[in-house]
Structure formats: structure tokens, C-alpha cells
Protein backbone atom coordinates (compact mmCIF):
# COMPACT_ATOMS: atom_id res chain seq x y z
CA UNK A 1 3.17 -4.20 -6.31
CA UNK A 2 5.46 -1.24 -4.67
CA UNK A 3 8.50 -2.95 -2.61
CA UNK A 4 10.75 -0.55 -0.57
CA UNK A 5 14.38 -1.53 -0.49
CA UNK A 6 16.74 -0.76 2.00
CA UNK A 7 20.54 -1.11 0.77
CA UNK A 8 23.37 0.98 1.36
CA UNK A 9 25.74 -0.71 -0.93
CA UNK A 10 25.04 0.42 -4.80
CA UNK A 11 26.16 -3.03 -6.46
CA UNK A 12 23.76 -5.00 -3.90
CA UNK A 13 20.77 -2.39 -4.14
CA UNK A 14 21.31 -2.70 -8.32
CA UNK A 15 21.21 -6.56 -7.86
CA UNK A 16 18.24 -6.67 -5.68
CA UNK A 17 15.95 -4.38 -7.73
CA UNK A 18 16.74 -6.07 -10.88
CA UNK A 19 15.97 -9.19 -9.49
CA UNK A 20 12.64 -8.00 -8.00
CA UNK A 21 11.61 -6.33 -10.95
CA UNK A 22 12.66 -8.05 -13.81
CA UNK A 23 13.51 -11.71 -12.96
CA UNK A 24 11.90 -13.07 -9.90
CA UNK A 25 7.99 -11.91 -10.17
CA UNK A 26 6.99 -12.37 -13.81
CA UNK A 27 3.99 -14.41 -12.82
CA UNK A 28 2.20 -11.78 -10.41
CA UNK A 29 -1.06 -10.07 -11.88
CA UNK A 30 0.48 -6.48 -11.53
CA UNK A 31 4.32 -5.11 -12.26
CA UNK A 32 6.61 -5.02 -9.37
CA UNK A 33 8.11 -1.38 -8.71
CA UNK A 34 10.98 -0.90 -6.23
CA UNK A 35 11.69 1.96 -4.40
CA UNK A 36 15.10 1.99 -3.25
CA UNK A 37 16.50 3.67 0.05
CA UNK A 38 19.89 4.14 1.26
CA UNK A 39 19.53 5.15 4.70
CA UNK A 40 17.16 4.11 7.71
CA UNK A 41 16.10 7.72 8.15
CA UNK A 42 15.34 8.19 4.65
CA UNK A 43 12.94 4.97 4.31
CA UNK A 44 11.47 6.16 7.66
CA UNK A 45 10.73 9.55 6.24
CA UNK A 46 9.05 8.00 3.58
CA UNK A 47 6.76 5.51 5.13
CA UNK A 48 5.20 8.54 7.05
CA UNK A 49 3.72 9.52 3.75
CA UNK A 50 3.90 6.49 1.23
CA UNK A 51 2.48 2.80 1.15
CA UNK A 52 4.48 -0.19 0.34
CA UNK A 53 3.52 -3.84 -0.06
CA UNK A 54 6.59 -5.22 1.26
CA UNK A 55 9.84 -4.04 2.83
CA UNK A 56 13.36 -5.28 2.18
CA UNK A 57 15.68 -4.10 4.83
CA UNK A 58 19.65 -4.40 5.25
CA UNK A 59 20.42 -4.49 8.68
CA UNK A 60 23.51 -2.30 8.83
CA UNK A 61 22.52 1.00 6.87
CA UNK A 62 23.70 4.39 7.96
CA UNK A 63 21.67 6.70 10.39
CA UNK A 64 19.19 4.35 11.40
CA UNK A 65 19.48 0.42 10.74
CA UNK A 66 17.34 -1.88 9.62
CA UNK A 67 16.36 -3.29 13.22
CA UNK A 68 15.96 0.28 14.66
CA UNK A 69 13.97 1.16 11.67
CA UNK A 70 11.76 -2.42 12.19
CA UNK A 71 11.25 -1.47 15.82
CA UNK A 72 9.82 2.15 15.09
CA UNK A 73 7.75 0.70 12.43
CA UNK A 74 6.04 -2.03 14.53
CA UNK A 75 5.13 0.64 17.08
CA UNK A 76 2.92 2.54 14.53
CA UNK A 77 -0.78 1.79 14.52
CA UNK A 78 -1.69 -0.50 11.50
CA UNK A 79 1.82 -1.45 10.86
CA UNK A 80 1.34 -4.72 8.80
CA UNK A 81 3.31 -4.23 5.80
CA UNK A 82 5.49 -7.46 5.41
CA UNK A 83 9.28 -7.10 6.22
CA UNK A 84 12.07 -9.31 5.34
CA UNK A 85 15.43 -8.78 7.14
CA UNK A 86 18.95 -9.51 5.01
CA UNK A 87 21.73 -9.38 6.74
CA UNK A 88 25.13 -10.78 6.79
CA UNK A 89 24.90 -11.61 10.30
CA UNK A 90 24.61 -15.46 10.30
CA UNK A 91 24.41 -16.38 14.34
CA UNK A 92 20.99 -17.73 15.61
CA UNK A 93 20.92 -14.87 18.05
CA UNK A 94 20.58 -12.31 15.24
CA UNK A 95 17.88 -14.17 13.43
CA UNK A 96 15.86 -14.57 16.45
CA UNK A 97 16.61 -10.64 17.60
CA UNK A 98 15.36 -9.46 14.21
CA UNK A 99 12.12 -11.81 14.26
CA UNK A 100 11.26 -10.79 17.78
CA UNK A 101 11.70 -7.13 16.69
CA UNK A 102 8.79 -7.79 13.97
CA UNK A 103 10.50 -9.13 10.90
CA UNK A 104 8.17 -11.77 8.96
CA UNK A 105 11.32 -13.71 7.63
CA UNK A 106 15.27 -13.36 8.10
CA UNK A 107 17.53 -14.24 5.15
CA UNK A 108 21.63 -14.72 5.49
CA UNK A 109 23.59 -12.97 2.82
CA UNK A 110 24.62 -14.03 0.27
CA UNK A 111 21.30 -15.03 -0.39
CA UNK A 112 20.05 -17.64 -3.10
CA UNK A 113 17.65 -15.76 -5.73
CA UNK A 114 15.48 -18.50 -5.98
CA UNK A 115 15.06 -18.99 -2.37
CA UNK A 116 14.67 -15.31 -1.85
CA UNK A 117 11.90 -15.17 -4.33
CA UNK A 118 10.18 -18.29 -2.81
CA UNK A 119 10.15 -16.57 0.74
CA UNK A 120 9.02 -13.28 -0.70
CA UNK A 121 6.07 -14.67 -2.83
CA UNK A 122 4.80 -16.68 0.16
CA UNK A 123 4.69 -12.98 2.24
CA UNK A 124 2.57 -11.51 -0.56
CA UNK A 125 0.44 -14.16 -0.92
CA UNK A 126 -2.10 -12.94 1.20
CA UNK A 127 -2.36 -9.54 -0.72
CA UNK A 128 -2.24 -11.49 -4.02
CA UNK A 129 -5.11 -13.63 -3.09
CA UNK A 130 -7.14 -10.61 -1.89
CA UNK A 131 -6.12 -8.73 -5.27
CA UNK A 132 -7.15 -11.90 -7.61
CA UNK A 133 -10.65 -11.92 -5.94
CA UNK A 134 -13.62 -10.52 -7.91
CA UNK A 135 -14.61 -8.14 -5.39
CA UNK A 136 -13.25 -6.10 -2.64
CA UNK A 137 -15.94 -4.60 -0.02
CA UNK A 138 -15.50 -1.35 1.84
CA UNK A 139 -18.79 -0.63 3.59
CA UNK A 140 -21.08 0.27 1.03
CA UNK A 141 -18.53 0.84 -1.74
CA UNK A 142 -17.95 -2.49 -3.39
CA UNK A 143 -15.30 -2.93 -5.89
CA UNK A 144 -15.42 -5.41 -8.53
CA UNK A 145 -12.32 -5.89 -10.31
CA UNK A 146 -13.50 -7.88 -13.38
CA UNK A 147 -15.67 -4.81 -14.71
CA UNK A 148 -13.48 -2.11 -13.05
CA UNK A 149 -16.66 -0.86 -11.55
CA UNK A 150 -17.84 0.26 -7.88
CA UNK A 151 -21.38 -0.63 -6.61
CA UNK A 152 -22.68 2.18 -4.79
CA UNK A 153 -25.79 1.86 -1.98
CA UNK A 154 -25.32 4.76 0.09
CA UNK A 155 -28.72 5.24 1.61
CA UNK A 156 -31.08 2.85 3.67
CA UNK A 157 -34.00 1.64 0.93
CA UNK A 158 -31.66 2.86 -1.88
CA UNK A 159 -31.21 0.83 -5.14
CA UNK A 160 -27.63 -0.03 -5.55
CA UNK A 161 -26.28 1.53 -8.49
CA UNK A 162 -23.13 0.53 -10.54
CA UNK A 163 -20.37 3.04 -11.52
CA UNK A 164 -18.28 2.32 -14.18
CA UNK A 165 -14.63 3.67 -13.97
CA UNK A 166 -11.59 3.34 -16.29
CA UNK A 167 -8.83 1.10 -15.54
CA UNK A 168 -6.38 3.85 -13.85
CA UNK A 169 -9.61 5.22 -11.92
CA UNK A 170 -10.26 2.09 -10.52
CA UNK A 171 -6.67 1.25 -9.28
CA UNK A 172 -6.24 4.44 -7.98
CA UNK A 173 -9.70 4.33 -6.30
CA UNK A 174 -8.81 1.11 -4.91
CA UNK A 175 -5.51 2.21 -3.32
CA UNK A 176 -7.28 5.09 -1.58
CA UNK A 177 -9.74 2.88 0.24
CA UNK A 178 -7.12 0.08 1.06
CA UNK A 179 -5.11 2.99 2.74
CA UNK A 180 -8.08 4.57 4.48
CA UNK A 181 -7.11 7.04 7.04
CA UNK A 182 -3.39 7.13 5.76
CA UNK A 183 -1.86 9.37 3.04
CA UNK A 184 -0.90 7.87 -0.06
CA UNK A 185 1.76 9.63 -1.86
CA UNK A 186 1.23 11.57 -5.52
CA UNK A 187 4.05 8.83 -6.67
CA UNK A 188 1.97 5.87 -5.34
CA UNK A 189 -1.17 6.93 -7.25
CA UNK A 190 0.60 8.15 -10.43
CA UNK A 191 1.91 5.06 -10.91
CA UNK A 192 -1.94 4.09 -11.21
CA UNK A 193 -2.52 6.27 -13.79
CA UNK A 194 0.59 5.32 -15.81
CA UNK A 195 2.28 8.94 -15.16
CA UNK A 196 4.87 7.91 -12.85
CA UNK A 197 8.01 10.36 -12.30
CA UNK A 198 5.80 13.34 -13.24
CA UNK A 199 4.88 14.63 -9.69
CA UNK A 200 3.20 17.80 -10.73
CA UNK A 201 1.12 16.01 -13.34
CA UNK A 202 -2.52 17.56 -13.69
CA UNK A 203 -3.49 14.32 -14.93
CA UNK A 204 -3.71 12.94 -10.97
CA UNK A 205 -5.66 16.22 -9.99
CA UNK A 206 -8.16 15.62 -12.68
CA UNK A 207 -8.57 12.09 -11.81
CA UNK A 208 -9.15 12.76 -8.10
CA UNK A 209 -11.62 15.11 -8.76
CA UNK A 210 -13.54 12.74 -11.08
CA UNK A 211 -13.31 10.14 -8.23
CA UNK A 212 -14.58 12.78 -5.66
CA UNK A 213 -17.90 13.02 -7.85
CA UNK A 214 -18.26 9.45 -9.35
CA UNK A 215 -17.97 7.88 -6.03
CA UNK A 216 -19.62 10.45 -4.08
CA UNK A 217 -16.71 10.81 -1.60
CA UNK A 218 -18.12 13.71 0.76
CA UNK A 219 -19.11 14.66 4.15
CA UNK A 220 -22.77 13.58 3.51
CA UNK A 221 -21.81 9.90 2.92
CA UNK A 222 -19.11 9.84 5.73
CA UNK A 223 -16.02 10.08 4.08
CA UNK A 224 -13.57 12.98 2.80
CA UNK A 225 -11.00 12.89 0.27
CA UNK A 226 -8.52 15.57 0.54
CA UNK A 227 -5.12 16.84 -0.26
CA UNK A 228 -2.28 16.52 2.41
CA UNK A 229 0.07 19.27 1.26
CA UNK A 230 3.85 17.88 0.15
CA UNK A 231 2.64 14.09 0.44
CA UNK A 232 -0.65 13.19 -1.63
CA UNK A 233 -4.28 12.52 -1.09
CA UNK A 234 -6.01 10.90 2.39
CA UNK A 235 -9.33 9.24 2.21
CA UNK A 236 -10.68 9.35 5.70
CA UNK A 237 -13.82 9.08 8.08
CA UNK A 238 -15.65 12.33 8.97
CA UNK A 239 -19.03 13.21 10.58
CA UNK A 240 -21.59 12.98 8.29
CA UNK A 241 -23.92 16.21 7.64
CA UNK A 242 -26.98 14.38 5.89
CA UNK A 243 -29.09 11.63 5.80
CA UNK A 244 -30.07 10.05 9.15
CA UNK A 245 -30.26 6.51 7.38
CA UNK A 246 -26.42 7.06 6.65
CA UNK A 247 -24.54 5.19 9.59
CA UNK A 248 -22.42 7.11 12.18
CA UNK A 249 -18.84 7.19 11.76
CA UNK A 250 -18.08 5.01 14.02
CA UNK A 251 -20.18 2.41 12.53
CA UNK A 252 -18.90 3.43 9.30
CA UNK A 253 -15.26 2.79 10.20
CA UNK A 254 -16.15 -0.55 11.26
CA UNK A 255 -17.93 -1.43 8.18
CA UNK A 256 -15.38 -0.29 6.09
CA UNK A 257 -12.99 -2.92 6.86
CA UNK A 258 -12.07 -4.50 3.73
CA UNK A 259 -13.30 -8.07 2.93
CA UNK A 260 -12.44 -10.05 -0.56
């Protein structure tokens, strides 16, 4: 679980990160990793290449304030990440302004930790519900969390088969499918292989190579997994060049909507 925190006050940032990572979410199925940002522009730059499960934004920060960043974010295609706005502004008008701009919740500082945790858990509940499901389907790829395996049936009439993956391979592949069409940063993927903080690690490149082969992520099957220079990797639709039984890219795009 990745949470981006936008806050320009160092003491407040340390307090937030400590609470989120170590004290408030111990009951989640996966660890919480907070990524701190001290300016709106820095976070906007990261949002172009990285994915997060939740954004916690302070209103008053340098360069690009929380409201401006939120307005930009909501104009982006497929911008559905939950956003909580934190602010010392306690007027009704300010709260309405943030909610109208696209915030999912508005919390006035100083916040009460247990209340903050309850509000964030509510926003994360849909993602957690999906994550706890036994299976997630993306077109002809079915992910089974209980067995860390993926079922493939890529041709009409072809017998479905299960492909076993290591735990890190499974979670990395799931992150790529959940972000279909969007770049996923190396930092995000390295967390899945237990090598956080090693952006040049060859472990990631090796895992990506194996995933391409094991899950048959190629043009023939309507998908392409490729490197995005300076960012990470992107799994995207492409025109297939093989079997007529494989659906066209438009049909595949519609069928790849995740379902628990």
C-alpha cells in the first residue's frame, strides 16, 4: 500500500509518516509505505510516472498548493485515486472548495489520529476488499491470490492452464495489470520484489523478463510490456499480429476491466 504525503513542515511530515506506517494501519494485509513530498510540483511530477493507493495533501505548500494539485489531478484521465485534504483552514467555505475540487475527505488540523485513521480506512476499503478477494480477472488473465498463480486462456478453444509465480512475481504482475496503460515506477515494482531503494537492481529486470515469458505478454496476445525510459515499465494494449481467435485490441481493452 503506497501513500503519497504532501506536507512542507518537516515535523508535521515526520508525525504523519510515523502514524501511517507504524501505528494506524497494522491490521492491513500489506505494509504501508509512505512517500513524502515537500512541494506540489514534486508530487505532480511523481504522479506522471508513479502510482499511489492514496494521497494525503496539505493545502498550503510551496510551488503548487494542494487545491491546485487536486484540480490538475482530477482533470487527468482515469484519476480515481482517493485524496484526503489536510488544512488548518476551518471554514465551511474552504471545506466545500476542497470537496468540489475533487477531495474525497477534508480534515482540519490539528487532526485527531484515531479519527484520521478511521477516515483513511474508509477510503481504502474498496481497494482492500478487492485485494482480499480470491481472484482478480483481467480479460484472459485470472490472478489467484491464494496460490500466487495466474490462469491463462489466450485462444478460443484453448484449455486454460495455471502458471505458478513466485510471491514477488505475482504482486509485480498484479501491479502492472492494475495500472494497465500507465507507467509503473521502478521504485513501486522494487517494493514488490523486496529490493526497495535499489533502483538499478538487475533483479527487477530479470523478473520483468520472466513475466513476459511466463504470462505471454506479447503482441500476439494483444499486450505489450515495455520499458519507459527514466520511469519504469508499462503494460499496454497493442494490435495483435497472430491468431484470429484473439480479440481485437478494442475488445480486449473492454474485457481487461478488473473484476474481483
